[in-house]
XYZ file of C-alpha atoms in Angstrom:
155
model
C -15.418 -5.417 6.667
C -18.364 -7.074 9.413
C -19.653 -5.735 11.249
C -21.137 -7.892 14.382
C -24.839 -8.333 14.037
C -25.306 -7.909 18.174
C -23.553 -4.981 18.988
C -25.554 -1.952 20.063
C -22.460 0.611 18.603
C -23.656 2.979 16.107
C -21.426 1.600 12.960
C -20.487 5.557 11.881
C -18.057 5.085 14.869
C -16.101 1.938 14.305
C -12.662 2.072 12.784
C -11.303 -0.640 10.406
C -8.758 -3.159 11.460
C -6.411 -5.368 8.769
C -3.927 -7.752 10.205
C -1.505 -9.028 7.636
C 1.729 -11.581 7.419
C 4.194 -11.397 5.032
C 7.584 -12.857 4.497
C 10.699 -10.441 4.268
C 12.481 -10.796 0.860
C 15.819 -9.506 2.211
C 16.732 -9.599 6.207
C 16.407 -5.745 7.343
C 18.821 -4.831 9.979
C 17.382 -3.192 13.082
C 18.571 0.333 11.081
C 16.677 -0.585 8.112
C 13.380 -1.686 10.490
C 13.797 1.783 12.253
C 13.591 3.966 8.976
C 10.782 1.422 7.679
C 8.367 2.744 10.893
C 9.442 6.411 11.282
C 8.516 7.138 7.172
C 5.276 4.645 7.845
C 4.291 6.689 10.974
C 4.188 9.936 9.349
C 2.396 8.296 6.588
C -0.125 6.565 8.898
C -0.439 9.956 10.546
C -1.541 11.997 7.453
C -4.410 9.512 7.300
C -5.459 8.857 10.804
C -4.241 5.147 10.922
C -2.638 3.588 13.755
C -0.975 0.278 14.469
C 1.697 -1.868 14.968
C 4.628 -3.755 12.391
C 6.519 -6.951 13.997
C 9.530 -8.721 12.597
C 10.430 -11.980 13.709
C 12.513 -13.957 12.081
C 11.840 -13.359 8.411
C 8.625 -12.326 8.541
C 6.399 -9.193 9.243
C 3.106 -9.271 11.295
C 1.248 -5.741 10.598
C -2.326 -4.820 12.628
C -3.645 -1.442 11.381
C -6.393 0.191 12.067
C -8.514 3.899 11.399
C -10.772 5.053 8.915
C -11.783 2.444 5.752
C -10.478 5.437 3.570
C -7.000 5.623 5.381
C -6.474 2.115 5.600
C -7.207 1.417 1.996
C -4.618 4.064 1.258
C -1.948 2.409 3.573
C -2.783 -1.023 2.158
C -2.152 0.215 -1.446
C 1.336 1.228 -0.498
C 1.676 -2.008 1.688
C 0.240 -4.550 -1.164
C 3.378 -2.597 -3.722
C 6.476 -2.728 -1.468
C 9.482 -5.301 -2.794
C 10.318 -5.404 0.891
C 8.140 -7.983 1.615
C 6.370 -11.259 -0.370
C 4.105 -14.131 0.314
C 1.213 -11.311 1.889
C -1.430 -12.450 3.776
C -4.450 -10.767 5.175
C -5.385 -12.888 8.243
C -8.319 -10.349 9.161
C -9.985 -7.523 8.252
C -13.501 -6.175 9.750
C -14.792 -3.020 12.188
C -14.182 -2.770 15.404
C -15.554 -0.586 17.809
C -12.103 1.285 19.201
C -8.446 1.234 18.332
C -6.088 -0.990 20.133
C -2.838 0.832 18.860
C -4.610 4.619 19.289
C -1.244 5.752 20.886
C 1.033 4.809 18.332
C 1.033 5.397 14.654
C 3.078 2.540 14.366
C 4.156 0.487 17.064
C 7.732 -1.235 16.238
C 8.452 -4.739 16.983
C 11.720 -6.298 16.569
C 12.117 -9.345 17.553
C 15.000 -10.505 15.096
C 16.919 -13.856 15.486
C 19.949 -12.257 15.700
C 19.433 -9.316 17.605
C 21.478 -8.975 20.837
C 19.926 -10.573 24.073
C 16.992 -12.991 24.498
C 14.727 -12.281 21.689
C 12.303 -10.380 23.590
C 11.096 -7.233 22.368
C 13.510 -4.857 20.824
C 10.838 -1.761 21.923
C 9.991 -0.675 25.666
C 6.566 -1.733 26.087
C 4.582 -2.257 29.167
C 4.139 -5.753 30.198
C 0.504 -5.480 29.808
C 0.782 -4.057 26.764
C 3.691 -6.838 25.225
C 0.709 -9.622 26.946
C -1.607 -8.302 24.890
C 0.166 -8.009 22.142
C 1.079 -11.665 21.878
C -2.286 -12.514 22.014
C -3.903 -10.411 19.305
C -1.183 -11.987 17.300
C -2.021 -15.609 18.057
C -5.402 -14.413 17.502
C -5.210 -13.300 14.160
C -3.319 -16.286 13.486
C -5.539 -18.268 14.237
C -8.141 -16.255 12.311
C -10.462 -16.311 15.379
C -12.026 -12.665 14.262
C -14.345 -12.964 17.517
C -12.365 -13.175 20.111
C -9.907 -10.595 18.830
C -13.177 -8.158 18.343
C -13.827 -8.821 22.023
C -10.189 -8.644 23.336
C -9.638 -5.195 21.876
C -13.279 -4.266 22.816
C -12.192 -5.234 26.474
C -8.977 -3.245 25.967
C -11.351 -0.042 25.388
Protein backbone atom coordinates (compact mmCIF):
# COMPACT_ATOMS: atom_id res chain seq x y z
CA UNK A 1 0.00 0.00 0.00
CA UNK A 2 1.53 4.03 -0.62
CA UNK A 3 1.63 5.91 1.19
CA UNK A 4 1.77 9.76 -0.18
CA UNK A 5 5.23 11.15 0.13
CA UNK A 6 3.67 14.89 1.18
CA UNK A 7 1.37 14.22 3.75
CA UNK A 8 2.23 15.39 7.25
CA UNK A 9 -0.14 12.23 8.88
CA UNK A 10 1.75 10.05 11.11
CA UNK A 11 1.44 6.62 8.89
CA UNK A 12 0.59 4.43 12.38
CA UNK A 13 -2.86 6.10 11.79
CA UNK A 14 -3.90 5.43 8.26
CA UNK A 15 -6.23 2.59 7.46
CA UNK A 16 -5.96 0.49 4.24
CA UNK A 17 -8.35 0.85 1.39
CA UNK A 18 -8.88 -2.05 -1.60
CA UNK A 19 -11.41 -1.36 -4.25
CA UNK A 20 -12.17 -4.39 -6.33
CA UNK A 21 -14.57 -5.43 -9.52
CA UNK A 22 -15.65 -8.63 -10.18
CA UNK A 23 -18.19 -10.25 -12.38
CA UNK A 24 -21.13 -12.31 -10.73
CA UNK A 25 -21.07 -15.99 -11.90
CA UNK A 26 -24.79 -16.52 -11.18
CA UNK A 27 -27.42 -13.39 -10.95
CA UNK A 28 -28.17 -13.07 -7.00
CA UNK A 29 -31.63 -11.99 -6.29
CA UNK A 30 -32.02 -9.00 -3.99
CA UNK A 31 -32.59 -12.01 -1.09
CA UNK A 32 -29.44 -13.61 -1.96
CA UNK A 33 -27.50 -9.86 -2.02
CA UNK A 34 -29.14 -9.23 1.48
CA UNK A 35 -27.73 -12.48 3.21
CA UNK A 36 -24.33 -11.87 1.18
CA UNK A 37 -23.88 -8.29 3.39
CA UNK A 38 -25.48 -9.19 6.76
CA UNK A 39 -22.86 -12.55 7.13
CA UNK A 40 -20.00 -10.03 5.49
CA UNK A 41 -20.86 -7.29 8.09
CA UNK A 42 -20.44 -9.36 11.04
CA UNK A 43 -17.37 -10.66 9.48
CA UNK A 44 -16.01 -7.18 8.64
CA UNK A 45 -16.94 -6.32 12.20
CA UNK A 46 -14.81 -8.99 14.01
CA UNK A 47 -11.90 -7.36 12.20
CA UNK A 48 -12.51 -3.69 12.24
CA UNK A 49 -13.15 -3.33 8.40
CA UNK A 50 -15.66 -1.21 6.92
CA UNK A 51 -17.02 -0.60 3.45
CA UNK A 52 -19.31 -0.86 0.87
CA UNK A 53 -20.44 -3.98 -1.91
CA UNK A 54 -22.42 -2.71 -5.20
CA UNK A 55 -24.19 -4.86 -7.74
CA UNK A 56 -25.06 -3.59 -10.95
CA UNK A 57 -25.88 -5.49 -13.51
CA UNK A 58 -23.67 -8.55 -13.27
CA UNK A 59 -21.04 -7.27 -11.57
CA UNK A 60 -19.83 -6.35 -7.97
CA UNK A 61 -17.88 -3.12 -7.08
CA UNK A 62 -16.39 -3.68 -3.35
CA UNK A 63 -14.32 -0.55 -1.44
CA UNK A 64 -13.02 -1.79 1.95
CA UNK A 65 -11.15 -0.35 4.21
CA UNK A 66 -9.46 -0.80 8.17
CA UNK A 67 -6.48 -2.25 9.44
CA UNK A 68 -3.79 -4.04 6.72
CA UNK A 69 -4.32 -7.15 9.06
CA UNK A 70 -8.23 -7.10 8.73
CA UNK A 71 -8.33 -6.39 5.25
CA UNK A 72 -5.93 -9.09 4.27
CA UNK A 73 -8.20 -11.41 6.18
CA UNK A 74 -11.40 -10.18 4.31
CA UNK A 75 -9.56 -10.34 0.98
CA UNK A 76 -8.61 -14.03 1.58
CA UNK A 77 -12.24 -14.92 1.94
CA UNK A 78 -13.13 -12.46 -0.98
CA UNK A 79 -10.21 -13.81 -3.51
CA UNK A 80 -12.04 -17.82 -2.61
CA UNK A 81 -15.78 -17.15 -3.11
CA UNK A 82 -17.46 -19.06 -6.41
CA UNK A 83 -19.89 -16.17 -6.21
CA UNK A 84 -17.98 -14.05 -8.15
CA UNK A 85 -15.08 -14.33 -11.21
CA UNK A 86 -13.04 -12.15 -13.42
CA UNK A 87 -11.60 -10.12 -9.87
CA UNK A 88 -10.00 -7.08 -10.16
CA UNK A 89 -8.23 -4.91 -7.71
CA UNK A 90 -8.55 -1.36 -9.17
CA UNK A 91 -6.73 0.17 -5.96
CA UNK A 92 -5.22 -0.51 -2.99
CA UNK A 93 -3.01 2.04 -0.74
CA UNK A 94 -3.42 4.06 2.90
CA UNK A 95 -5.48 6.57 3.43
CA UNK A 96 -5.67 8.81 6.15
CA UNK A 97 -9.59 8.14 7.41
CA UNK A 98 -12.38 5.81 6.47
CA UNK A 99 -14.99 6.84 4.04
CA UNK A 100 -17.49 3.94 4.95
CA UNK A 101 -16.63 4.28 9.05
CA UNK A 102 -20.47 3.98 9.64
CA UNK A 103 -21.16 0.96 7.91
CA UNK A 104 -19.53 -2.39 8.01
CA UNK A 105 -20.82 -2.92 4.77
CA UNK A 106 -22.75 -0.58 2.90
CA UNK A 107 -25.27 -2.48 0.36
CA UNK A 108 -25.79 -1.40 -3.09
CA UNK A 109 -28.26 -2.84 -5.35
CA UNK A 110 -28.67 -1.50 -8.25
CA UNK A 111 -29.90 -4.66 -10.31
CA UNK A 112 -31.33 -4.43 -13.91
CA UNK A 113 -34.29 -5.89 -12.98
CA UNK A 114 -35.11 -4.62 -9.78
CA UNK A 115 -38.44 -2.74 -9.46
CA UNK A 116 -38.37 1.10 -10.26
CA UNK A 117 -35.68 3.26 -11.92
CA UNK A 118 -32.49 1.62 -11.12
CA UNK A 119 -31.49 3.93 -8.52
CA UNK A 120 -30.28 2.71 -5.37
CA UNK A 121 -31.99 -0.19 -3.78
CA UNK A 122 -30.56 1.27 -0.07
CA UNK A 123 -31.69 4.69 1.64
CA UNK A 124 -28.75 6.76 1.40
CA UNK A 125 -28.36 10.43 1.72
CA UNK A 126 -28.00 12.27 -1.44
CA UNK A 127 -24.66 13.43 -0.45
CA UNK A 128 -23.69 10.34 0.47
CA UNK A 129 -25.16 8.33 -3.04
CA UNK A 130 -22.98 11.71 -4.88
CA UNK A 131 -20.17 10.63 -3.37
CA UNK A 132 -20.49 7.39 -3.82
CA UNK A 133 -20.69 7.54 -7.59
CA UNK A 134 -17.69 9.30 -7.68
CA UNK A 135 -15.29 7.17 -5.65
CA UNK A 136 -16.54 4.57 -8.02
CA UNK A 137 -15.69 6.37 -11.25
CA UNK A 138 -12.62 7.09 -9.44
CA UNK A 139 -11.39 3.84 -8.84
CA UNK A 140 -12.34 3.06 -12.22
CA UNK A 141 -10.49 5.10 -13.57
CA UNK A 142 -7.58 4.11 -11.31
CA UNK A 143 -6.95 7.81 -10.48
CA UNK A 144 -5.54 6.73 -6.76
CA UNK A 145 -4.98 10.65 -6.13
CA UNK A 146 -7.89 12.12 -6.42
CA UNK A 147 -9.79 9.39 -4.61
CA UNK A 148 -7.01 9.85 -1.62
CA UNK A 149 -8.06 13.50 -1.65
CA UNK A 150 -11.88 13.04 -2.08
CA UNK A 151 -12.14 10.80 0.95
CA UNK A 152 -9.50 12.99 2.75
CA UNK A 153 -12.02 15.94 2.05
CA UNK A 154 -14.87 13.68 3.23
CA UNK A 155 -12.94 13.52 6.76
Amino acid sequence: MVVSENSTNNAIDWVGCMTYRSVATTTPSAADLESLARRARARNRSHGVTGMLLFENGHYFQTLEGPPEGLETIWSSVERDPRHSNIEVLSQHLVPSRLFSDWDLLLCNRRSDAPGDGHLQSPLPAAVDGHLRRIVQLALDADDLRLDALIASLA
